[in-house]
PDB file of N, CA and C in Angstrom:
ATOM      1  N   THR O   1      -1.276  16.575  31.218  1.00 90.00           N
ATOM      2  CA  THR O   1      -0.079  17.310  30.833  1.00 90.00           C
ATOM      3  C   THR O   1       0.376  16.893  29.437  1.00 90.00           C
ATOM      4  N   VAL O   2       0.355  15.594  29.161  1.00 93.00           N
ATOM      5  CA  VAL O   2       0.778  15.090  27.849  1.00 93.00           C
ATOM      6  C   VAL O   2      -0.136  15.632  26.762  1.00 93.00           C
ATOM      7  N   LEU O   3      -1.416  15.576  27.007  1.00 89.00           N
ATOM      8  CA  LEU O   3      -2.382  16.046  26.008  1.00 89.00           C
ATOM      9  C   LEU O   3      -2.285  17.565  25.813  1.00 89.00           C
ATOM     10  N   ARG O   4      -2.101  18.281  26.886  1.00 88.00           N
ATOM     11  CA  ARG O   4      -1.956  19.738  26.779  1.00 88.00           C
ATOM     12  C   ARG O   4      -0.696  20.093  25.995  1.00 88.00           C
ATOM     13  N   ASP O   5       0.413  19.408  26.271  1.00 92.00           N
ATOM     14  CA  ASP O   5       1.655  19.649  25.547  1.00 92.00           C
ATOM     15  C   ASP O   5       1.477  19.328  24.058  1.00 92.00           C
ATOM     16  N   PHE O   6       0.807  18.228  23.771  1.00 94.00           N
ATOM     17  CA  PHE O   6       0.521  17.837  22.393  1.00 94.00           C
ATOM     18  C   PHE O   6      -0.271  18.924  21.684  1.00 94.00           C
ATOM     19  N   ARG O   7      -1.330  19.377  22.325  1.00 87.00           N
ATOM     20  CA  ARG O   7      -2.207  20.380  21.725  1.00 87.00           C
ATOM     21  C   ARG O   7      -1.492  21.714  21.559  1.00 87.00           C
ATOM     22  N   ASP O   8      -0.854  22.185  22.607  1.00 85.00           N
ATOM     23  CA  ASP O   8      -0.307  23.537  22.602  1.00 85.00           C
ATOM     24  C   ASP O   8       1.061  23.650  21.943  1.00 85.00           C
ATOM     25  N   ASN O   9       1.706  22.540  21.673  1.00 91.00           N
ATOM     26  CA  ASN O   9       3.013  22.591  21.027  1.00 91.00           C
ATOM     27  C   ASN O   9       3.019  21.893  19.671  1.00 91.00           C
ATOM     28  N   TRP O  10       2.798  20.585  19.647  1.00 95.00           N
ATOM     29  CA  TRP O  10       2.869  19.858  18.373  1.00 95.00           C
ATOM     30  C   TRP O  10       1.799  20.350  17.412  1.00 95.00           C
ATOM     31  N   MET O  11       0.555  20.402  17.871  1.00 94.00           N
ATOM     32  CA  MET O  11      -0.531  20.809  16.972  1.00 94.00           C
ATOM     33  C   MET O  11      -0.328  22.215  16.437  1.00 94.00           C
ATOM     34  N   LYS O  12       0.217  23.089  17.252  1.00 92.00           N
ATOM     35  CA  LYS O  12       0.425  24.473  16.843  1.00 92.00           C
ATOM     36  C   LYS O  12       1.304  24.560  15.602  1.00 92.00           C
ATOM     37  N   GLN O  13       2.189  23.607  15.422  1.00 94.00           N
ATOM     38  CA  GLN O  13       3.119  23.609  14.291  1.00 94.00           C
ATOM     39  C   GLN O  13       2.515  23.002  13.023  1.00 94.00           C
ATOM     40  N   GLN O  14       1.340  22.393  13.145  1.00 95.00           N
ATOM     41  CA  GLN O  14       0.723  21.706  12.015  1.00 95.00           C
ATOM     42  C   GLN O  14      -0.202  22.648  11.245  1.00 95.00           C
ATOM     43  N   SER O  15      -0.397  22.341   9.975  1.00 95.00           N
ATOM     44  CA  SER O  15      -1.320  23.121   9.152  1.00 95.00           C
ATOM     45  C   SER O  15      -2.715  23.075   9.775  1.00 95.00           C
ATOM     46  N   GLY O  16      -3.295  24.237  10.010  1.00 94.00           N
ATOM     47  CA  GLY O  16      -4.620  24.319  10.613  1.00 94.00           C
ATOM     48  C   GLY O  16      -4.626  24.134  12.119  1.00 94.00           C
ATOM     49  N   GLY O  17      -3.490  23.834  12.684  1.00 94.00           N
ATOM     50  CA  GLY O  17      -3.406  23.561  14.115  1.00 94.00           C
ATOM     51  C   GLY O  17      -3.767  24.747  14.983  1.00 94.00           C
ATOM     52  N   LYS O  18      -3.299  25.919  14.620  1.00 93.00           N
ATOM     53  CA  LYS O  18      -3.603  27.114  15.417  1.00 93.00           C
ATOM     54  C   LYS O  18      -5.101  27.374  15.459  1.00 93.00           C
ATOM     55  N   GLU O  19      -5.770  27.142  14.349  1.00 93.00           N
ATOM     56  CA  GLU O  19      -7.220  27.344  14.292  1.00 93.00           C
ATOM     57  C   GLU O  19      -7.945  26.311  15.162  1.00 93.00           C
ATOM     58  N   GLU O  20      -7.479  25.071  15.131  1.00 91.00           N
ATOM     59  CA  GLU O  20      -8.093  24.035  15.966  1.00 91.00           C
ATOM     60  C   GLU O  20      -7.902  24.348  17.444  1.00 91.00           C
ATOM     61  N   ILE O  21      -6.731  24.837  17.800  1.00 91.00           N
ATOM     62  CA  ILE O  21      -6.459  25.193  19.190  1.00 91.00           C
ATOM     63  C   ILE O  21      -7.347  26.359  19.617  1.00 91.00           C
ATOM     64  N   ALA O  22      -7.479  27.361  18.757  1.00 92.00           N
ATOM     65  CA  ALA O  22      -8.340  28.509  19.068  1.00 92.00           C
ATOM     66  C   ALA O  22      -9.784  28.059  19.286  1.00 92.00           C
ATOM     67  N   GLU O  23     -10.249  27.148  18.443  1.00 91.00           N
ATOM     68  CA  GLU O  23     -11.602  26.612  18.591  1.00 91.00           C
ATOM     69  C   GLU O  23     -11.754  25.896  19.927  1.00 91.00           C
ATOM     70  N   TYR O  24     -10.744  25.116  20.292  1.00 89.00           N
ATOM     71  CA  TYR O  24     -10.762  24.409  21.572  1.00 89.00           C
ATOM     72  C   TYR O  24     -10.913  25.402  22.725  1.00 89.00           C
ATOM     73  N   TYR O  25     -10.068  26.425  22.748  1.00 90.00           N
ATOM     74  CA  TYR O  25     -10.113  27.389  23.843  1.00 90.00           C
ATOM     75  C   TYR O  25     -11.390  28.225  23.837  1.00 90.00           C
ATOM     76  N   ALA O  26     -12.016  28.361  22.695  1.00 94.00           N
ATOM     77  CA  ALA O  26     -13.276  29.104  22.617  1.00 94.00           C
ATOM     78  C   ALA O  26     -14.457  28.280  23.120  1.00 94.00           C
ATOM     79  N   THR O  27     -14.407  26.969  22.926  1.00 94.00           N
ATOM     80  CA  THR O  27     -15.557  26.134  23.270  1.00 94.00           C
ATOM     81  C   THR O  27     -15.393  25.301  24.541  1.00 94.00           C
ATOM     82  N   ALA O  28     -14.179  24.934  24.885  1.00 93.00           N
ATOM     83  CA  ALA O  28     -13.959  24.028  26.018  1.00 93.00           C
ATOM     84  C   ALA O  28     -14.580  24.531  27.328  1.00 93.00           C
ATOM     85  N   PRO O  29     -14.414  25.800  27.698  1.00 95.00           N
ATOM     86  CA  PRO O  29     -15.017  26.233  28.970  1.00 95.00           C
ATOM     87  C   PRO O  29     -16.536  26.051  29.013  1.00 95.00           C
ATOM     88  N   GLN O  30     -17.196  26.279  27.891  1.00 96.00           N
ATOM     89  CA  GLN O  30     -18.651  26.106  27.839  1.00 96.00           C
ATOM     90  C   GLN O  30     -19.032  24.626  27.956  1.00 96.00           C
ATOM     91  N   ILE O  31     -18.270  23.777  27.297  1.00 96.00           N
ATOM     92  CA  ILE O  31     -18.531  22.338  27.362  1.00 96.00           C
ATOM     93  C   ILE O  31     -18.317  21.835  28.779  1.00 96.00           C
ATOM     94  N   VAL O  32     -17.226  22.239  29.404  1.00 97.00           N
ATOM     95  CA  VAL O  32     -16.919  21.825  30.775  1.00 97.00           C
ATOM     96  C   VAL O  32     -18.044  22.255  31.718  1.00 97.00           C
ATOM     97  N   ALA O  33     -18.472  23.498  31.589  1.00 97.00           N
ATOM     98  CA  ALA O  33     -19.541  23.996  32.452  1.00 97.00           C
ATOM     99  C   ALA O  33     -20.823  23.196  32.267  1.00 97.00           C
ATOM    100  N   LYS O  34     -21.156  22.900  31.021  1.00 97.00           N
ATOM    101  CA  LYS O  34     -22.382  22.135  30.739  1.00 97.00           C
ATOM    102  C   LYS O  34     -22.276  20.721  31.296  1.00 97.00           C
ATOM    103  N   ILE O  35     -21.144  20.071  31.105  1.00 97.00           N
ATOM    104  CA  ILE O  35     -20.964  18.720  31.653  1.00 97.00           C
ATOM    105  C   ILE O  35     -21.084  18.755  33.170  1.00 97.00           C
ATOM    106  N   ASN O  36     -20.452  19.730  33.788  1.00 97.00           N
ATOM    107  CA  ASN O  36     -20.469  19.807  35.253  1.00 97.00           C
ATOM    108  C   ASN O  36     -21.865  20.024  35.817  1.00 97.00           C
ATOM    109  N   ARG O  37     -22.797  20.503  35.013  1.00 97.00           N
ATOM    110  CA  ARG O  37     -24.182  20.684  35.458  1.00 97.00           C
ATOM    111  C   ARG O  37     -25.029  19.412  35.299  1.00 97.00           C
ATOM    112  N   GLN O  38     -24.499  18.408  34.630  1.00 97.00           N
ATOM    113  CA  GLN O  38     -25.240  17.169  34.409  1.00 97.00           C
ATOM    114  C   GLN O  38     -25.268  16.332  35.686  1.00 97.00           C
ATOM    115  N   ARG O  39     -26.366  15.645  35.894  1.00 97.00           N
ATOM    116  CA  ARG O  39     -26.474  14.762  37.068  1.00 97.00           C
ATOM    117  C   ARG O  39     -25.426  13.651  37.046  1.00 97.00           C
ATOM    118  N   ASP O  40     -25.075  13.197  35.851  1.00 97.00           N
ATOM    119  CA  ASP O  40     -24.111  12.110  35.703  1.00 97.00           C
ATOM    120  C   ASP O  40     -22.733  12.619  35.265  1.00 97.00           C
ATOM    121  N   ALA O  41     -22.376  13.809  35.722  1.00 98.00           N
ATOM    122  CA  ALA O  41     -21.110  14.436  35.307  1.00 98.00           C
ATOM    123  C   ALA O  41     -19.913  13.525  35.576  1.00 98.00           C
ATOM    124  N   LYS O  42     -19.905  12.870  36.720  1.00 97.00           N
ATOM    125  CA  LYS O  42     -18.760  11.999  37.047  1.00 97.00           C
ATOM    126  C   LYS O  42     -18.597  10.901  36.001  1.00 97.00           C
ATOM    127  N   GLN O  43     -19.690  10.300  35.597  1.00 97.00           N
ATOM    128  CA  GLN O  43     -19.644   9.239  34.595  1.00 97.00           C
ATOM    129  C   GLN O  43     -19.238   9.796  33.231  1.00 97.00           C
ATOM    130  N   ILE O  44     -19.712  10.971  32.903  1.00 97.00           N
ATOM    131  CA  ILE O  44     -19.334  11.599  31.632  1.00 97.00           C
ATOM    132  C   ILE O  44     -17.836  11.848  31.608  1.00 97.00           C
ATOM    133  N   TRP O  45     -17.299  12.422  32.697  1.00 97.00           N
ATOM    134  CA  TRP O  45     -15.855  12.688  32.748  1.00 97.00           C
ATOM    135  C   TRP O  45     -15.038  11.408  32.691  1.00 97.00           C
ATOM    136  N   GLU O  46     -15.510  10.359  33.357  1.00 97.00           N
ATOM    137  CA  GLU O  46     -14.806   9.075  33.302  1.00 97.00           C
ATOM    138  C   GLU O  46     -14.790   8.523  31.882  1.00 97.00           C
ATOM    139  N   SER O  47     -15.908   8.659  31.191  1.00 96.00           N
ATOM    140  CA  SER O  47     -15.987   8.197  29.809  1.00 96.00           C
ATOM    141  C   SER O  47     -15.049   8.993  28.899  1.00 96.00           C
ATOM    142  N   ILE O  48     -15.022  10.306  29.073  1.00 96.00           N
ATOM    143  CA  ILE O  48     -14.125  11.145  28.281  1.00 96.00           C
ATOM    144  C   ILE O  48     -12.678  10.782  28.566  1.00 96.00           C
ATOM    145  N   TYR O  49     -12.373  10.560  29.822  1.00 96.00           N
ATOM    146  CA  TYR O  49     -11.001  10.196  30.185  1.00 96.00           C
ATOM    147  C   TYR O  49     -10.600   8.885  29.511  1.00 96.00           C
ATOM    148  N   ASP O  50     -11.478   7.901  29.584  1.00 94.00           N
ATOM    149  CA  ASP O  50     -11.167   6.583  29.007  1.00 94.00           C
ATOM    150  C   ASP O  50     -11.100   6.620  27.488  1.00 94.00           C
ATOM    151  N   SER O  51     -12.079   7.262  26.851  1.00 93.00           N
ATOM    152  CA  SER O  51     -12.172   7.189  25.395  1.00 93.00           C
ATOM    153  C   SER O  51     -11.331   8.229  24.664  1.00 93.00           C
ATOM    154  N   LEU O  52     -11.020   9.330  25.315  1.00 93.00           N
ATOM    155  CA  LEU O  52     -10.259  10.388  24.655  1.00 93.00           C
ATOM    156  C   LEU O  52      -8.869  10.548  25.255  1.00 93.00           C
ATOM    157  N   VAL O  53      -8.806  10.880  26.516  1.00 94.00           N
ATOM    158  CA  VAL O  53      -7.520  11.211  27.130  1.00 94.00           C
ATOM    159  C   VAL O  53      -6.560  10.035  27.073  1.00 94.00           C
ATOM    160  N   LEU O  54      -6.967   8.896  27.616  1.00 96.00           N
ATOM    161  CA  LEU O  54      -6.067   7.740  27.624  1.00 96.00           C
ATOM    162  C   LEU O  54      -5.715   7.277  26.218  1.00 96.00           C
ATOM    163  N   ALA O  55      -6.699   7.268  25.337  1.00 96.00           N
ATOM    164  CA  ALA O  55      -6.458   6.832  23.959  1.00 96.00           C
ATOM    165  C   ALA O  55      -5.470   7.768  23.256  1.00 96.00           C
ATOM    166  N   CYS O  56      -5.631   9.066  23.424  1.00 95.00           N
ATOM    167  CA  CYS O  56      -4.710  10.027  22.800  1.00 95.00           C
ATOM    168  C   CYS O  56      -3.309   9.900  23.380  1.00 95.00           C
ATOM    169  N   ILE O  57      -3.223   9.742  24.681  1.00 96.00           N
ATOM    170  CA  ILE O  57      -1.903   9.602  25.311  1.00 96.00           C
ATOM    171  C   ILE O  57      -1.183   8.372  24.778  1.00 96.00           C
ATOM    172  N   GLU O  58      -1.902   7.274  24.629  1.00 97.00           N
ATOM    173  CA  GLU O  58      -1.294   6.062  24.065  1.00 97.00           C
ATOM    174  C   GLU O  58      -0.775   6.321  22.657  1.00 97.00           C
ATOM    175  N   LEU O  59      -1.577   6.984  21.843  1.00 97.00           N
ATOM    176  CA  LEU O  59      -1.156   7.297  20.476  1.00 97.00           C
ATOM    177  C   LEU O  59       0.054   8.232  20.463  1.00 97.00           C
ATOM    178  N   ILE O  60       0.060   9.230  21.315  1.00 97.00           N
ATOM    179  CA  ILE O  60       1.173  10.177  21.385  1.00 97.00           C
ATOM    180  C   ILE O  60       2.451   9.448  21.802  1.00 97.00           C
ATOM    181  N   HIS O  61       2.351   8.630  22.813  1.00 97.00           N
ATOM    182  CA  HIS O  61       3.531   7.877  23.269  1.00 97.00           C
ATOM    183  C   HIS O  61       4.035   6.912  22.197  1.00 97.00           C
ATOM    184  N   ALA O  62       3.150   6.457  21.332  1.00 98.00           N
ATOM    185  CA  ALA O  62       3.538   5.557  20.239  1.00 98.00           C
ATOM    186  C   ALA O  62       4.044   6.337  19.023  1.00 98.00           C
ATOM    187  N   GLY O  63       4.033   7.656  19.115  1.00 96.00           N
ATOM    188  CA  GLY O  63       4.486   8.481  17.996  1.00 96.00           C
ATOM    189  C   GLY O  63       3.461   8.638  16.896  1.00 96.00           C
ATOM    190  N   GLU O  64       2.230   8.278  17.160  1.00 97.00           N
ATOM    191  CA  GLU O  64       1.133   8.357  16.183  1.00 97.00           C
ATOM    192  C   GLU O  64       0.416   9.695  16.323  1.00 97.00           C
ATOM    193  N   MET O  65       1.142  10.765  16.058  1.00 96.00           N
ATOM    194  CA  MET O  65       0.630  12.104  16.301  1.00 96.00           C
ATOM    195  C   MET O  65      -0.593  12.440  15.454  1.00 96.00           C
ATOM    196  N   GLU O  66      -0.577  12.088  14.173  1.00 96.00           N
ATOM    197  CA  GLU O  66      -1.728  12.393  13.312  1.00 96.00           C
ATOM    198  C   GLU O  66      -2.967  11.620  13.748  1.00 96.00           C
ATOM    199  N   LYS O  67      -2.788  10.382  14.182  1.00 97.00           N
ATOM    200  CA  LYS O  67      -3.927   9.610  14.686  1.00 97.00           C
ATOM    201  C   LYS O  67      -4.461  10.231  15.969  1.00 97.00           C
ATOM    202  N   ALA O  68      -3.563  10.695  16.825  1.00 97.00           N
ATOM    203  CA  ALA O  68      -3.990  11.359  18.059  1.00 97.00           C
ATOM    204  C   ALA O  68      -4.753  12.633  17.722  1.00 97.00           C
ATOM    205  N   ARG O  69      -4.256  13.375  16.753  1.00 96.00           N
ATOM    206  CA  ARG O  69      -4.929  14.610  16.344  1.00 96.00           C
ATOM    207  C   ARG O  69      -6.322  14.316  15.802  1.00 96.00           C
ATOM    208  N   ALA O  70      -6.441  13.294  14.981  1.00 96.00           N
ATOM    209  CA  ALA O  70      -7.747  12.937  14.407  1.00 96.00           C
ATOM    210  C   ALA O  70      -8.732  12.536  15.498  1.00 96.00           C
ATOM    211  N   LEU O  71      -8.279  11.741  16.457  1.00 95.00           N
ATOM    212  CA  LEU O  71      -9.150  11.332  17.558  1.00 95.00           C
ATOM    213  C   LEU O  71      -9.537  12.537  18.412  1.00 95.00           C
ATOM    214  N   TYR O  72      -8.578  13.386  18.694  1.00 91.00           N
ATOM    215  CA  TYR O  72      -8.816  14.584  19.496  1.00 91.00           C
ATOM    216  C   TYR O  72      -9.843  15.487  18.815  1.00 91.00           C
ATOM    217  N   LYS O  73      -9.661  15.710  17.520  1.00 92.00           N
ATOM    218  CA  LYS O  73     -10.571  16.578  16.768  1.00 92.00           C
ATOM    219  C   LYS O  73     -11.974  15.979  16.697  1.00 92.00           C
ATOM    220  N   LYS O  74     -12.061  14.686  16.402  1.00 94.00           N
ATOM    221  CA  LYS O  74     -13.356  14.003  16.332  1.00 94.00           C
ATOM    222  C   LYS O  74     -14.075  14.089  17.675  1.00 94.00           C
ATOM    223  N   SER O  75     -13.362  13.835  18.742  1.00 93.00           N
ATOM    224  CA  SER O  75     -13.967  13.878  20.066  1.00 93.00           C
ATOM    225  C   SER O  75     -14.409  15.286  20.435  1.00 93.00           C
ATOM    226  N   ALA O  76     -13.589  16.281  20.107  1.00 91.00           N
ATOM    227  CA  ALA O  76     -13.943  17.667  20.403  1.00 91.00           C
ATOM    228  C   ALA O  76     -15.218  18.067  19.667  1.00 91.00           C
ATOM    229  N   LEU O  77     -15.335  17.670  18.407  1.00 92.00           N
ATOM    230  CA  LEU O  77     -16.548  17.982  17.635  1.00 92.00           C
ATOM    231  C   LEU O  77     -17.776  17.289  18.220  1.00 92.00           C
ATOM    232  N   GLU O  78     -17.615  16.043  18.632  1.00 94.00           N
ATOM    233  CA  GLU O  78     -18.733  15.314  19.229  1.00 94.00           C
ATOM    234  C   GLU O  78     -19.173  15.958  20.540  1.00 94.00           C
ATOM    235  N   LEU O  79     -18.208  16.362  21.363  1.00 95.00           N
ATOM    236  CA  LEU O  79     -18.543  17.007  22.628  1.00 95.00           C
ATOM    237  C   LEU O  79     -19.236  18.350  22.378  1.00 95.00           C
ATOM    238  N   LYS O  80     -18.767  19.073  21.371  1.00 94.00           N
ATOM    239  CA  LYS O  80     -19.384  20.358  21.038  1.00 94.00           C
ATOM    240  C   LYS O  80     -20.835  20.148  20.610  1.00 94.00           C
ATOM    241  N   GLU O  81     -21.074  19.161  19.769  1.00 95.00           N
ATOM    242  CA  GLU O  81     -22.438  18.886  19.311  1.00 95.00           C
ATOM    243  C   GLU O  81     -23.333  18.454  20.468  1.00 95.00           C
ATOM    244  N   GLN O  82     -22.780  17.677  21.357  1.00 94.00           N
ATOM    245  CA  GLN O  82     -23.567  17.126  22.452  1.00 94.00           C
ATOM    246  C   GLN O  82     -23.864  18.155  23.550  1.00 94.00           C
ATOM    247  N   PHE O  83     -22.909  19.035  23.842  1.00 93.00           N
ATOM    248  CA  PHE O  83     -23.041  19.881  25.014  1.00 93.00           C
ATOM    249  C   PHE O  83     -23.130  21.380  24.749  1.00 93.00           C
ATOM    250  N   MET O  84     -23.191  21.782  23.482  1.00 89.00           N
ATOM    251  CA  MET O  84     -23.322  23.218  23.213  1.00 89.00           C
ATOM    252  C   MET O  84     -24.608  23.494  22.465  1.00 89.00           C
TER     253      MET O  84
END
């Protein structure tokens, strides 16, 4: 919920944010589907949760919005390269 609120509200107000959000919604379903087909999907999701979700939430709660955005964007690009 925190990450979704960050993405769909705070990021939307930032320069280039709407484009990043559009890219997310265009690619995320394909990435999710591909991960879910992997034999080690549970481990992949746990890794994403630990390295992306929890890390971004910590940054957001600390008020480090730009750092959270950078981590979110970097992770999204890596997932796109890996699973698309």
